[in-house]
Structure formats: structure tokens, C-alpha cells
């Protein structure tokens, strides 16, 4: 298990630059609700397919030499969509294994992008197992949703941009699922900045690992389960956490839904539950900044029925 | 009738800088649909209250010396909300005259911000008349939604930002209602850039004025009527149009709804119909850019039920 160096992230950035967006940042004038601190949002939810996951998907596909004819991934959510999108753009066939709990609309979006969709009984873990079995008799490139060197390096390109765009930030707040995003963010920032991971109480993979002193399986449920609901934090993210993540906080589903409404009402941003958790941490006081603290808050996904976000 | 100079717009920018957001831009990698040209969106829909109108509202209130105790405006939509917001932030009482056709949710938002709401039978023109009659026996500052020097100078601050943020743009595409926004945009850019005004077929105030050679009353209806449905283009916008607006194009309601869906599906932006018209002009071919043309496309409002924008 190797953690990406900054040079690996720079290499990934070069590879993916013609395919992903350098997403902008939005500086708030009055902060978030009554919370202390100056806040700048990184709007990575404006990426193609509506989440940061395209960074890692393109990075994985473009790191492979020679370019593969076929890619396989397991995901019921944003990573599957990102891989299907990246594969279609690069002329690569995609097989996506999804748990049967995935919403039909998400499966339809995968098919619209030309992916072969395999629906598997159970949850993400079962879909992942099935994809590995399938690939024993196929020659597809395997893309892991969060625990793979090139994928994590790709997600790190988001922090590389933020370091320039929000150069005075003291702290970055990041949602954590399997840890691909915070793994990349930590691999870039290292000790330069305070790094806070945020999860819902129903999806506490990083929080539980830090309490146990090692990655452990957790039962997941609740509002954010479709995007943050990995059963256990990835090995790369765990190593990044041990070295550079300063704090792990939890927020309730209620606070998360409140953050979604706040983001629509104050910024007209439709944000999915998992991606609204860093704002929930500020609104709920799960993270209490100093009054002069500059917070970089990563909004990483917008794959939500927009009709559910308005007050 | 005086057109703002660039120095007037710079003065307005100084006045409003602690109150509005310097909204970011989003550069698209693959352009808009199959249309030619490179596209950069200016995301002024991320302003407080969900539209550019806060620029003009704060500019009008902050230009008044001494600061007024009370402001009056007529608007069933974004300008009313912007004035109510700005007045509340500055500790000024607000009386907003709204046509009875305004959605109850919009009236409720005005009240939430502490405005006194006067509901008037008829449309915008009747609400405007009623506000003027009311003000003959009051001493409120009158804020016009689009045809007032300080309001137009405030809207011009959006172009002042774009000129820096999208420095290589050849052309700017702007939605037109009463013309406050394009008046400000034109007052800043002047001959520096090609300026294209976009309206729906149901709200053709600028288009009709340019055909007639002078502002004329038009009947308005259709999808964009609540934001672009002024009956006649403002005098300032008309003078700006005569001098610096290169072209006026119309789009259908169907193309506008398609642009809203495109913006959600490709950028996860919830955009109101009127504000989606510049994208509709590209998707429909109402404006056909050259292949090497760099287009600055202003997305100016997000006051829409977000449940209506998803495909």
C-alpha cells in the first residue's frame, strides 16, 4: 500500500486535464449560519457526472499503459457513473456491478452512457465481490471506488487546485465514505493544513477506525448511505488518516438535511446528503472553528433529486 | 437619462463589496451540447437571494446619502427579494409591491425577510403604478427594478468581474427582461466585446424595440414571464442597446426548458427559465458562434423550484 506523493498527483492532473473541470470556489461573505470562521466552498459538485469521482476515474484509466479495452468497477453510485462517463469518453467498454438496492434512475444513467450493468443481490460489498469473480475470466482493468493508488492520486488533484484557489485556508473539511477523497486530499496537503473528516452517525467508517486504532467493519444506514456507505475505510485512507488527518467528526441525518436546505436557500446549490456533511458539521457545532479561522469546505457531490433540497 | 460610466460601476463595486459575492466562473471542457465555441459560465446565480439583482439593490441603497429609513420597490420576483434582503441587512424598512399573480412562495420569502408586502391586482405595471401612488404620501427611497442609474451601475459590476475572470472572451450572452442587467453589462464592456441579448419569444421587449427603432409595449407570456416579463425595455437599456448591443435573439419556451435540463444534467446547476435563455440560444442555434469564439455566458438566476429542472 503506497500513498501518492505530490508528484504523483501532479502527474494525474496532467493526464486528466482535458477531461475534467477545474472547478471554481465560492467565497461566502457572511460565513455559514452562525458558525465562526471565514468559509470558501470548493464546488467540485460541478464536475461532469456531478461529483469529484471523475477525477479518480479518468486518472485510473489514463494511467494504464497500454490503454485498456475494458474496465470493470463496482458501485451503486457516483463512482460507477464516473467510470461509465470516463470510459465512454475514452472509447473503453465498461462493466459496472451495482447492488440491487441502487435506485433505478442511477442504473438507467449508467446504461445511457453505454455501460454494461450487472445488478447483484445485496449491498456494495457483494457487488464488489461479484465484480472480482467476473474479472477472473475477463481481462478488464479493475477500478476500485476508493482504495487504489491512481484513483486516490486523481482525487488529490482537487486539493492541488484548492491549495492555489484558497491559499489562505487554515482548515479543510471533507466528507468521508471509503476514504478515496480524503486520502487524496491528505496526500496533497499533508501537514500544511488542518484536515477534518466528516461522516454521518450512520456511516462512521473513519470515526470507528480511529477509535479502534485500525479499520473495522461498521453497519451503515441512514440518509447518506448511498454515497458514504462503505463498510470499512480503505487502507490508503487509513494510512493518510494516521499521518495527517487531524480530527474526525460525526453529524446526524437531521443536521445533514438541514445543511442541504441551508445550501439551497443561501447559495442555490443542490447538494447530495453525503456532500452536505461538512456544512452540517459547521451548522451543528460538531466542528467549532476559531473566529479567525479560514475554512475550505469541499462540496463534492450533487447527485440528488433536486426536488428534495428546497425548504 | 444617463448611462453609467466605468468609474460609476467601480464606485458601485466598492460600495457593495462587503455585501455581495464575487461569483465564480466555470469553464466547460467540451462546450455546450454540439454548439461551436468555447464556453465559460459566470455563475451569478450563486448570489444571496439567487440572482444578480442584489448587486443593483445594494448599489441603489448604498448610493443614497443620507441612508434612507425606508425603501419601496415593485416586483413580483427577484428584484423584490433582493431589495428586501439588502434592506434587512442594512437595517432599512422595505415596502414591496407585488402583482397578485406572484406565487405565494415568493411572497412568503419577502415576508420572511421582514418586508411589508402589498399585493396589487394585475401585473408588474399595476404594482409599479401602485408603488408610485403610495410613495406620494410616504418618504421612501424608490428603487426601480431595471431603469435607474444606480441599479444599472450595480448590475454592471457583474461585467467588471467577468472582464477579469474571462479575459479572453469574444462575446457575452445575456438574458434580457427590462434590461437592467444588459444595461449594466453594456455600460461596462462598451465596444470591447460582442454583446448578445437573449429573450424568449413570449417576452421580446428588446427584440421588439430594435425592430421598431424605439421601445414599444409588448404582450408577454410563457415560461419566462415571471423573470423576463417586463412590458417594455428600460430607457437606459435602450440607449445601451443603440450604442453597444450587437444582436438580439429569441428562443422558444421549449428550447429554454431544454437548456434547463441540459444545465442540470451536465453541470448540476438549477437555473430559472429566464436565466437559461443564453444556453438555449446556443443549443437551438439561435446564436451560432464561430468555432474559435470564446463565449462568456451569464447565468443570472436560480429562483426556480429545483424539482422542475431535472430530466
Coordinates of C-alpha atoms in Angstrom, one line a residue:
Chain A
X1 CA 0.0 0.0 0.0
X2 CA 1.6 3.2 -1.2
X3 CA 0.4 6.7 -0.6
X4 CA 0.6 9.1 -3.6
X5 CA 3.4 11.7 -3.5
X6 CA 2.6 15.2 -4.6
X7 CA 4.4 14.5 -7.8
X8 CA 2.0 11.5 -8.5
X9 CA -0.9 13.9 -8.0
X10 CA 0.7 16.4 -10.4
X11 CA 1.1 13.6 -13.0
X12 CA -2.5 12.6 -12.5
X13 CA -3.5 16.3 -13.0
X14 CA -1.7 16.4 -16.3
X15 CA -3.3 13.2 -17.5
X16 CA -6.9 14.3 -16.7
X17 CA -6.7 17.9 -17.5
X18 CA -8.5 17.7 -20.9
X19 CA -11.4 15.7 -19.4
X20 CA -12.3 17.2 -16.0
X21 CA -13.2 20.7 -15.0
X22 CA -11.0 23.0 -12.8
X23 CA -14.0 23.7 -10.6
X24 CA -14.3 27.1 -9.1
X25 CA -14.6 28.3 -5.5
X26 CA -17.2 30.5 -3.9
X27 CA -16.2 32.8 -1.0
X28 CA -19.1 33.4 1.4
X29 CA -19.4 37.0 2.7
X30 CA -21.1 36.1 6.0
X31 CA -19.9 32.6 6.6
X32 CA -22.2 29.6 7.2
X33 CA -25.1 30.3 9.5
X34 CA -24.0 31.5 12.9
X35 CA -20.8 29.4 12.8
X36 CA -17.5 31.3 13.4
X37 CA -14.8 31.4 10.7
X38 CA -14.5 32.5 7.1
X39 CA -15.8 30.0 4.6
X40 CA -14.8 29.2 1.0
X41 CA -16.6 26.4 -0.8
X42 CA -14.8 24.3 -3.4
X43 CA -17.5 23.5 -5.9
X44 CA -16.4 20.0 -7.1
X45 CA -20.0 19.1 -7.4
X46 CA -19.9 21.0 -10.8
X47 CA -17.8 18.2 -12.4
X48 CA -19.2 16.1 -15.2
X49 CA -21.4 13.4 -13.7
X50 CA -22.0 15.7 -10.6
X51 CA -19.2 14.6 -8.4
X52 CA -15.4 14.6 -7.8
X53 CA -15.3 10.9 -8.8
X54 CA -14.5 11.7 -12.4
X55 CA -11.0 12.8 -11.3
X56 CA -10.1 9.3 -10.0
X57 CA -11.9 7.5 -12.8
X58 CA -10.0 9.3 -15.5
X59 CA -6.8 9.1 -13.6
X60 CA -7.1 5.3 -13.3
X61 CA -8.0 4.8 -16.9
X62 CA -5.3 7.2 -18.2
X63 CA -2.6 5.7 -16.0
X64 CA -3.0 2.3 -17.6
X65 CA -0.5 1.6 -20.4
X66 CA -1.4 0.4 -22.9
X67 CA -4.9 1.8 -22.7
X68 CA -7.3 -1.0 -21.7
X69 CA -10.2 -2.1 -24.0
X70 CA -12.5 -2.7 -21.0
X71 CA -12.8 -1.5 -17.4
X72 CA -14.8 -3.1 -14.5
X73 CA -15.9 -1.4 -11.4
X74 CA -18.4 -1.9 -8.5
X75 CA -20.5 1.0 -7.4
X76 CA -24.1 1.8 -7.0
X77 CA -23.4 5.5 -7.1
X78 CA -21.1 8.2 -8.2
X79 CA -18.0 6.2 -8.9
X80 CA -19.9 3.9 -11.3
X81 CA -21.3 6.9 -13.1
X82 CA -17.9 8.5 -13.3
X83 CA -16.2 5.3 -14.6
X84 CA -19.0 4.9 -17.2
X85 CA -18.6 8.5 -18.3
X86 CA -14.8 8.4 -18.5
X87 CA -14.8 5.0 -20.3
X88 CA -17.3 6.3 -22.9
X89 CA -15.3 9.5 -23.5
X90 CA -12.1 7.4 -24.0
X91 CA -13.7 4.7 -26.1
X92 CA -13.3 2.0 -23.5
X93 CA -16.1 -0.6 -22.7
X94 CA -17.3 -0.5 -19.1
X95 CA -18.9 -3.2 -16.9
X96 CA -20.4 -1.8 -13.8
X97 CA -21.5 -4.0 -10.9
X98 CA -24.3 -2.4 -8.9
X99 CA -26.1 -3.6 -5.7
X100 CA -29.8 -4.3 -6.3
X101 CA -30.5 -1.5 -3.8
X102 CA -29.4 1.1 -6.3
X103 CA -32.1 3.4 -7.5
X104 CA -33.4 2.5 -11.0
X105 CA -32.6 6.1 -12.1
X106 CA -28.9 5.6 -11.3
X107 CA -28.9 2.3 -13.2
X108 CA -30.6 4.0 -16.2
X109 CA -27.9 6.7 -16.2
X110 CA -25.2 4.1 -16.4
X111 CA -26.9 2.4 -19.4
X112 CA -27.3 5.8 -21.1
X113 CA -23.6 6.1 -21.1
X114 CA -23.2 2.7 -22.7
X115 CA -22.1 0.7 -19.7
X116 CA -23.0 -3.0 -19.3
X117 CA -24.7 -3.0 -15.9
X118 CA -24.7 -6.1 -13.7
X119 CA -27.2 -6.0 -10.9
X120 CA -26.1 -8.0 -7.8
X121 CA -28.2 -9.0 -4.8
X122 CA -27.0 -7.3 -1.6
X123 CA -25.0 -4.2 -0.9
X124 CA -21.8 -2.7 -2.2
X125 CA -19.6 -5.4 -0.7
X126 CA -21.5 -8.1 -2.6
X127 CA -21.3 -6.1 -5.9
X128 CA -17.5 -5.7 -5.3
X129 CA -17.1 -9.5 -4.7
X130 CA -19.1 -10.3 -7.9
X131 CA -17.0 -7.9 -10.0
X132 CA -13.8 -9.6 -8.8
X133 CA -15.2 -13.1 -9.6
X134 CA -16.4 -11.9 -13.0
X135 CA -13.0 -10.4 -13.8
X136 CA -11.2 -13.7 -13.1
X137 CA -12.5 -14.8 -16.5
X138 CA -12.2 -11.4 -18.2
X139 CA -9.3 -9.1 -18.9
X140 CA -10.8 -5.8 -17.8
X141 CA -8.9 -3.1 -15.9
X142 CA -10.2 -3.1 -12.4
X143 CA -11.0 0.3 -11.0
X144 CA -11.6 0.5 -7.2
X145 CA -14.0 3.2 -5.9
X146 CA -11.7 4.5 -3.3
X147 CA -8.7 2.2 -2.3
X148 CA -6.4 2.3 -5.3
X149 CA -3.3 4.3 -5.9
X150 CA -4.2 6.0 -9.2
X151 CA -7.8 6.7 -8.0
X152 CA -6.6 8.4 -4.8
X153 CA -4.0 10.4 -6.8
X154 CA -6.8 11.5 -9.1
X155 CA -8.9 12.7 -6.2
X156 CA -5.8 14.5 -4.8
X157 CA -5.9 16.8 -7.8
X158 CA -8.9 18.5 -6.1
X159 CA -6.7 19.6 -3.2
X160 CA -3.9 20.6 -5.6
X161 CA -6.4 23.1 -7.1
X162 CA -7.7 24.2 -3.7
X163 CA -4.2 25.0 -2.5
X164 CA -3.9 27.6 -5.2
X165 CA -7.5 28.8 -5.1
X166 CA -7.9 29.0 -1.3
X167 CA -4.3 29.8 -0.5
X168 CA -5.1 31.2 3.0
X169 CA -7.1 28.3 4.3
X170 CA -6.2 27.0 7.8
X171 CA -8.5 24.0 7.6
X172 CA -10.2 21.8 5.1
X173 CA -13.5 20.0 5.8
X174 CA -14.1 16.8 3.7
X175 CA -16.8 14.2 3.7
X176 CA -15.6 10.6 4.1
X177 CA -17.1 7.5 2.7
X178 CA -14.5 4.8 1.8
X179 CA -11.8 7.5 2.0
X180 CA -10.8 8.0 -1.6
X181 CA -11.4 11.7 -1.4
X182 CA -9.8 12.4 2.0
X183 CA -7.0 10.1 1.0
X184 CA -6.2 12.2 -2.0
X185 CA -6.7 15.5 -0.1
X186 CA -4.4 14.4 2.7
X187 CA -1.8 13.1 0.3
X188 CA -1.6 16.6 -1.2
X189 CA -1.9 18.8 1.9
X190 CA 0.0 16.6 4.4
X191 CA 0.9 18.8 7.3
X192 CA 0.2 22.1 5.5
X193 CA -3.3 22.5 6.8
X194 CA -5.7 21.1 9.4
X195 CA -7.8 18.3 7.9
X196 CA -11.2 17.4 9.3
X197 CA -13.1 14.3 8.1
X198 CA -16.9 14.4 8.4
X199 CA -19.3 11.5 8.3
X200 CA -22.9 10.9 9.3
X201 CA -23.6 8.9 12.5
X202 CA -25.0 6.2 10.2
X203 CA -21.8 5.8 8.2
X204 CA -18.9 6.2 10.6
X205 CA -16.1 4.2 8.9
X206 CA -13.2 6.6 9.6
X207 CA -14.5 7.6 13.0
X208 CA -14.8 4.0 14.1
X209 CA -11.3 3.1 12.7
X210 CA -9.7 6.0 14.6
X211 CA -11.5 4.8 17.8
X212 CA -10.5 1.2 17.3
X213 CA -6.9 2.0 16.2
X214 CA -7.4 0.2 12.9
X215 CA -10.0 -0.1 10.1
X216 CA -13.1 -2.0 11.3
X217 CA -16.3 -3.1 9.6
X218 CA -19.3 -1.0 10.5
X219 CA -23.0 -1.3 9.8
X220 CA -24.2 1.6 7.7
X221 CA -27.6 3.2 7.2
X222 CA -29.4 6.5 7.0
X223 CA -29.6 9.5 4.7
X224 CA -26.0 9.4 3.3
X225 CA -25.7 5.6 2.9
X226 CA -25.8 5.7 -0.9
X227 CA -22.7 7.9 -1.2
X228 CA -20.8 7.4 2.1
X229 CA -21.9 3.9 2.9
X230 CA -18.7 1.9 2.6
X231 CA -18.4 -0.8 5.2
X232 CA -14.8 0.0 6.1
X233 CA -12.4 2.8 5.4
X234 CA -9.7 2.0 2.7
X235 CA -6.1 1.1 3.5
X236 CA -4.7 4.2 1.8
X237 CA -7.1 6.5 3.6
X238 CA -6.3 4.8 6.9
X239 CA -2.6 5.4 6.4
X240 CA -3.3 9.0 5.4
X241 CA -5.5 9.4 8.5
X242 CA -2.8 8.1 10.8
X243 CA -0.3 10.6 9.4
X244 CA -2.2 13.8 8.5
X245 CA -5.9 13.8 9.4
X246 CA -6.4 15.9 12.5
X247 CA -10.0 15.2 13.5
X248 CA -13.0 13.0 12.6
X249 CA -16.4 14.3 13.4
X250 CA -20.0 12.9 13.1
X251 CA -23.2 14.7 12.2
X252 CA -26.8 13.5 12.4
X253 CA -29.1 12.8 9.5
X254 CA -31.2 15.7 10.7
X255 CA -28.2 18.1 10.6
X256 CA -27.3 16.8 7.2
X257 CA -30.8 17.5 5.8
X258 CA -30.6 21.0 7.4
X259 CA -27.3 21.6 5.7
X260 CA -28.9 20.7 2.3
X261 CA -31.7 23.2 2.9
X262 CA -29.2 25.8 4.0
X263 CA -27.1 25.3 0.9
X264 CA -30.2 25.7 -1.4
X265 CA -31.6 28.7 0.5
X266 CA -28.4 30.6 0.8
X267 CA -26.4 29.5 -2.3
X268 CA -28.9 27.8 -4.7
X269 CA -26.7 24.7 -4.6
X270 CA -28.4 21.3 -4.8
X271 CA -26.0 19.1 -2.8
X272 CA -26.4 15.4 -2.0
X273 CA -26.6 14.3 1.6
X274 CA -23.1 12.9 1.9
X275 CA -21.6 16.0 0.4
X276 CA -23.5 18.3 2.7
X277 CA -22.0 16.8 5.8
X278 CA -19.1 19.3 6.1
X279 CA -21.6 22.2 6.2
X280 CA -23.7 20.2 8.7
X281 CA -20.6 20.0 10.9
X282 CA -20.4 23.8 11.0
X283 CA -24.2 24.4 11.4
X284 CA -24.5 21.8 14.2
X285 CA -21.2 22.7 16.0
X286 CA -19.7 19.2 15.5
X287 CA -16.7 21.3 14.4
X288 CA -16.3 24.6 16.1
X289 CA -13.9 26.9 14.2
X290 CA -12.0 29.8 15.7
X291 CA -13.4 33.2 14.8
X292 CA -10.4 34.0 12.5
X293 CA -10.1 30.5 11.0
X294 CA -10.4 30.3 7.2
X295 CA -12.2 27.1 6.3
X296 CA -12.0 25.4 2.9
X297 CA -15.2 23.4 2.6
X298 CA -15.3 20.8 -0.1
X299 CA -18.8 20.3 -1.7
X300 CA -18.1 17.1 -3.6
X301 CA -21.4 15.8 -5.0
X302 CA -24.8 16.8 -6.4
X303 CA -26.3 13.5 -7.4
X304 CA -29.6 14.1 -5.6
X305 CA -33.2 14.5 -6.7
X306 CA -33.2 18.4 -6.8
X307 CA -36.8 18.4 -5.7
X308 CA -35.7 17.2 -2.3
X309 CA -33.3 20.0 -1.4
X310 CA -35.6 23.1 -1.2
X311 CA -37.0 24.1 2.2
Chain B
X1 CA -31.3 59.5 -18.8
X2 CA -27.6 59.0 -18.1
X3 CA -25.6 55.8 -18.8
X4 CA -23.2 54.8 -16.1
X5 CA -19.5 55.3 -16.9
X6 CA -17.0 52.6 -15.9
X7 CA -16.0 54.8 -13.0
X8 CA -19.6 54.8 -11.8
X9 CA -19.6 51.0 -11.9
X10 CA -16.3 50.9 -10.0
X11 CA -17.8 53.2 -7.3
X12 CA -20.8 50.8 -7.1
X13 CA -18.5 47.8 -6.8
X14 CA -16.7 49.5 -3.8
X15 CA -20.0 50.2 -2.1
X16 CA -21.4 46.7 -2.4
X17 CA -18.3 44.7 -1.9
X18 CA -19.0 43.7 1.7
X19 CA -22.5 42.5 0.8
X20 CA -22.5 40.6 -2.4
X21 CA -20.4 37.7 -3.6
X22 CA -17.7 37.9 -6.3
X23 CA -19.3 34.9 -8.0
X24 CA -17.0 32.4 -9.7
X25 CA -16.8 31.2 -13.3
X26 CA -16.9 27.7 -14.7
X27 CA -15.0 26.8 -17.8
X28 CA -16.6 24.0 -19.7
X29 CA -14.2 21.4 -21.3
X30 CA -16.5 20.4 -24.1
X31 CA -18.6 23.4 -24.7
X32 CA -22.4 23.4 -24.7
X33 CA -24.0 20.5 -26.5
X34 CA -23.0 20.4 -30.1
X35 CA -22.6 24.2 -30.4
X36 CA -19.3 25.6 -31.6
X37 CA -17.2 27.8 -29.4
X38 CA -15.5 27.7 -26.0
X39 CA -17.9 28.4 -23.2
X40 CA -17.3 29.9 -19.7
X41 CA -20.2 30.4 -17.4
X42 CA -20.4 33.3 -15.0
X43 CA -22.3 31.9 -12.0
X44 CA -24.1 35.0 -10.7
X45 CA -27.0 32.7 -9.7
X46 CA -24.9 31.9 -6.6
X47 CA -25.6 35.4 -5.2
X48 CA -27.5 35.8 -2.0
X49 CA -31.3 35.6 -2.9
X50 CA -30.3 33.5 -6.0
X51 CA -29.9 36.2 -8.6
X52 CA -27.7 39.2 -9.8
X53 CA -30.4 41.6 -8.6
X54 CA -28.7 42.0 -5.2
X55 CA -26.0 44.0 -6.9
X56 CA -28.3 46.7 -8.1
X57 CA -30.4 46.6 -4.9
X58 CA -27.4 47.2 -2.6
X59 CA -26.0 49.7 -5.1
X60 CA -29.2 51.8 -5.0
X61 CA -29.5 51.7 -1.2
X62 CA -25.8 52.5 -0.6
X63 CA -25.6 55.3 -3.1
X64 CA -28.3 57.2 -1.2
X65 CA -26.9 59.8 1.2
X66 CA -28.1 60.0 3.9
X67 CA -29.0 56.4 4.2
X68 CA -32.8 56.1 3.9
X69 CA -35.0 54.8 6.6
X70 CA -37.4 53.1 4.1
X71 CA -37.3 51.8 0.6
X72 CA -40.1 51.0 -1.8
X73 CA -40.0 48.8 -4.9
X74 CA -42.4 47.0 -7.2
X75 CA -41.5 43.4 -8.2
X76 CA -43.1 40.0 -8.0
X77 CA -39.8 38.3 -8.4
X78 CA -36.1 38.5 -8.0
X79 CA -35.7 42.3 -7.6
X80 CA -38.2 42.4 -4.8
X81 CA -36.4 39.6 -3.0
X82 CA -33.1 41.4 -3.5
X83 CA -34.4 44.7 -2.1
X84 CA -35.9 43.0 0.9
X85 CA -32.7 41.2 1.6
X86 CA -30.5 44.3 1.1
X87 CA -32.8 46.4 3.2
X88 CA -32.9 43.9 6.0
X89 CA -29.1 43.6 6.0
X90 CA -28.7 47.4 6.2
X91 CA -31.5 48.0 8.8
X92 CA -33.8 49.7 6.3
X93 CA -37.6 49.1 6.2
X94 CA -38.8 47.7 2.9
X95 CA -42.3 48.0 1.2
X96 CA -42.5 45.7 -1.7
X97 CA -45.5 45.9 -4.2
X98 CA -46.2 42.6 -5.9
X99 CA -48.7 41.7 -8.5
X100 CA -51.3 39.2 -7.3
X101 CA -50.0 36.8 -9.9
X102 CA -46.9 36.3 -7.9
X103 CA -46.5 32.8 -6.4
X104 CA -47.4 32.6 -2.7
X105 CA -43.9 31.1 -2.0
X106 CA -42.3 34.3 -3.4
X107 CA -44.5 36.5 -1.2
X108 CA -43.7 34.4 1.8
X109 CA -39.9 34.8 1.1
X110 CA -40.4 38.6 1.1
X111 CA -42.2 38.4 4.5
X112 CA -39.5 36.2 5.9
X113 CA -37.0 39.0 5.3
X114 CA -39.2 41.4 7.1
X115 CA -40.6 43.3 4.2
X116 CA -44.1 44.8 4.2
X117 CA -45.8 43.2 1.2
X118 CA -48.5 45.0 -0.8
X119 CA -50.4 42.6 -3.1
X120 CA -51.9 44.5 -6.1
X121 CA -54.4 43.2 -8.7
X122 CA -52.9 42.9 -12.2
X123 CA -49.4 42.5 -13.4
X124 CA -46.0 44.3 -12.8
X125 CA -47.1 47.5 -14.4
X126 CA -50.0 47.9 -12.0
X127 CA -47.8 47.1 -9.0
X128 CA -45.4 49.7 -10.2
X129 CA -48.2 52.3 -10.5
X130 CA -49.5 51.5 -7.0
X131 CA -46.0 51.8 -5.5
X132 CA -45.6 55.3 -7.0
X133 CA -49.0 56.4 -5.7
X134 CA -48.2 55.0 -2.3
X135 CA -44.9 56.9 -2.2
X136 CA -46.6 60.2 -2.9
X137 CA -47.6 60.1 0.8
X138 CA -44.5 58.4 2.1
X139 CA -40.9 59.3 2.1
X140 CA -39.4 56.1 1.0
X141 CA -36.4 55.8 -1.4
X142 CA -37.8 54.4 -4.7
X143 CA -35.8 51.6 -6.2
X144 CA -36.6 50.7 -9.8
X145 CA -36.2 47.1 -10.9
X146 CA -34.2 47.9 -14.0
X147 CA -34.3 51.5 -15.2
X148 CA -32.4 53.6 -12.7
X149 CA -28.8 54.8 -12.8
X150 CA -27.5 53.3 -9.6
X151 CA -29.3 50.0 -10.1
X152 CA -27.8 49.6 -13.6
X153 CA -24.4 50.6 -12.3
X154 CA -24.8 47.9 -9.7
X155 CA -25.6 45.3 -12.3
X156 CA -22.6 46.5 -14.3
X157 CA -20.3 45.2 -11.5
X158 CA -21.0 41.7 -12.8
X159 CA -19.3 42.6 -16.1
X160 CA -16.5 44.3 -14.3
X161 CA -15.8 40.9 -12.6
X162 CA -16.2 39.0 -15.8
X163 CA -13.7 41.2 -17.7
X164 CA -11.1 39.9 -15.3
X165 CA -12.3 36.4 -14.9
X166 CA -13.0 35.7 -18.6
X167 CA -10.4 37.9 -20.1
X168 CA -10.2 36.2 -23.5
X169 CA -14.0 36.3 -24.2
X170 CA -15.0 37.5 -27.6
X171 CA -18.7 37.5 -26.9
X172 CA -21.1 37.7 -23.9
X173 CA -24.6 36.3 -23.9
X174 CA -27.1 37.8 -21.5
X175 CA -30.8 37.3 -20.8
X176 CA -32.9 40.4 -21.2
X177 CA -36.1 41.3 -19.2
X178 CA -36.4 45.1 -18.6
X179 CA -32.8 45.5 -19.4
X180 CA -31.2 46.3 -16.1
X181 CA -28.6 43.6 -16.5
X182 CA -27.7 44.1 -20.1
X183 CA -27.7 47.8 -19.5
X184 CA -25.0 47.4 -16.8
X185 CA -23.1 44.8 -18.9
X186 CA -23.1 47.0 -21.9
X187 CA -22.1 50.1 -19.8
X188 CA -19.0 48.2 -18.7
X189 CA -18.0 46.4 -21.8
X190 CA -19.0 49.0 -24.4
X191 CA -17.1 48.2 -27.7
X192 CA -14.7 45.7 -26.1
X193 CA -16.7 42.6 -26.8
X194 CA -19.7 41.4 -28.8
X195 CA -22.9 41.6 -26.7
X196 CA -25.8 39.4 -27.5
X197 CA -29.2 39.8 -25.8
X198 CA -31.4 36.8 -25.4
X199 CA -35.2 36.7 -24.7
X200 CA -37.9 34.1 -25.1
X201 CA -40.4 34.5 -27.9
X202 CA -43.0 35.3 -25.3
X203 CA -41.0 38.2 -23.7
X204 CA -39.4 40.1 -26.7
X205 CA -39.0 43.6 -25.2
X206 CA -35.5 44.3 -26.6
X207 CA -36.1 42.4 -29.8
X208 CA -39.3 44.4 -30.5
X209 CA -37.7 47.7 -29.6
X210 CA -34.8 47.1 -32.0
X211 CA -37.3 46.2 -34.8
X212 CA -39.4 49.2 -34.1
X213 CA -36.5 51.6 -33.7
X214 CA -37.7 52.6 -30.2
X215 CA -39.0 50.9 -27.0
X216 CA -42.6 49.6 -27.6
X217 CA -45.0 47.8 -25.3
X218 CA -45.3 44.1 -25.9
X219 CA -47.6 41.5 -24.5
X220 CA -45.7 39.0 -22.5
X221 CA -46.4 35.4 -21.7
X222 CA -44.8 31.9 -21.4
X223 CA -42.3 30.1 -19.3
X224 CA -40.0 33.1 -18.5
X225 CA -42.7 35.7 -17.8
X226 CA -42.0 35.9 -14.1
X227 CA -38.4 37.0 -14.6
X228 CA -38.2 38.5 -18.1
X229 CA -41.8 39.7 -18.4
X230 CA -41.4 43.5 -18.4
X231 CA -43.7 45.1 -20.8
X232 CA -41.1 47.4 -22.4
X233 CA -37.4 47.7 -22.3
X234 CA -36.0 50.5 -20.0
X235 CA -34.7 53.8 -21.3
X236 CA -31.1 53.2 -20.1
X237 CA -31.0 49.7 -21.6
X238 CA -32.4 51.1 -24.9
X239 CA -29.6 53.7 -25.1
X240 CA -27.0 51.0 -24.3
X241 CA -28.6 48.8 -27.0
X242 CA -28.4 51.6 -29.6
X243 CA -24.7 52.1 -28.8
X244 CA -23.2 48.7 -27.9
X245 CA -25.5 45.7 -28.2
X246 CA -24.7 43.8 -31.3
X247 CA -27.6 41.4 -31.6
X248 CA -30.9 40.4 -30.1
X249 CA -32.1 36.8 -30.5
X250 CA -35.2 34.9 -29.4
X251 CA -35.6 31.3 -28.2
X252 CA -38.7 29.2 -27.7
X253 CA -40.1 28.1 -24.4
X254 CA -39.3 24.5 -25.4
X255 CA -35.6 25.4 -26.1
X256 CA -35.5 27.2 -22.7
X257 CA -36.8 24.1 -20.9
X258 CA -34.3 22.0 -22.7
X259 CA -31.5 24.4 -21.6
X260 CA -32.6 24.0 -18.0
X261 CA -32.4 20.2 -18.3
X262 CA -29.0 20.4 -20.1
X263 CA -27.7 22.6 -17.3
X264 CA -28.8 20.2 -14.6
X265 CA -27.7 17.1 -16.4
X266 CA -24.2 18.4 -17.4
X267 CA -23.4 20.9 -14.6
X268 CA -25.8 20.2 -11.7
X269 CA -27.0 23.8 -11.9
X270 CA -30.6 24.6 -11.2
X271 CA -31.3 27.6 -13.3
X272 CA -34.6 29.5 -13.7
X273 CA -36.1 29.7 -17.2
X274 CA -35.2 33.3 -17.9
X275 CA -31.6 32.7 -16.9
X276 CA -31.3 29.6 -19.1
X277 CA -32.1 31.5 -22.3
X278 CA -28.5 32.2 -23.3
X279 CA -27.8 28.5 -23.1
X280 CA -31.0 27.9 -25.1
X281 CA -29.6 30.2 -27.8
X282 CA -26.6 28.0 -28.2
X283 CA -28.4 24.7 -28.0
X284 CA -31.1 25.8 -30.5
X285 CA -28.7 27.6 -32.9
X286 CA -30.5 31.0 -32.4
X287 CA -26.9 32.2 -31.9
X288 CA -24.3 30.4 -33.9
X289 CA -20.7 31.0 -32.7
X290 CA -17.6 30.6 -34.7
X291 CA -15.6 27.5 -33.8
X292 CA -12.8 29.6 -32.2
X293 CA -15.2 32.0 -30.5
X294 CA -14.9 32.3 -26.7
X295 CA -18.3 32.8 -25.2
X296 CA -19.0 34.3 -21.7
X297 CA -22.4 33.1 -20.8
X298 CA -24.1 34.8 -17.8
X299 CA -26.2 32.5 -15.7
X300 CA -28.1 35.1 -13.7
X301 CA -30.8 33.5 -11.7
X302 CA -31.8 30.3 -9.8
X303 CA -35.1 31.2 -8.3
X304 CA -36.9 28.1 -9.6
X305 CA -38.5 25.1 -7.9
X306 CA -35.5 22.8 -8.2
X307 CA -37.8 19.8 -8.6
X308 CA -38.6 21.1 -12.1
X309 CA -35.1 21.2 -13.6
X310 CA -34.1 17.5 -13.6
X311 CA -34.7 15.5 -16.8

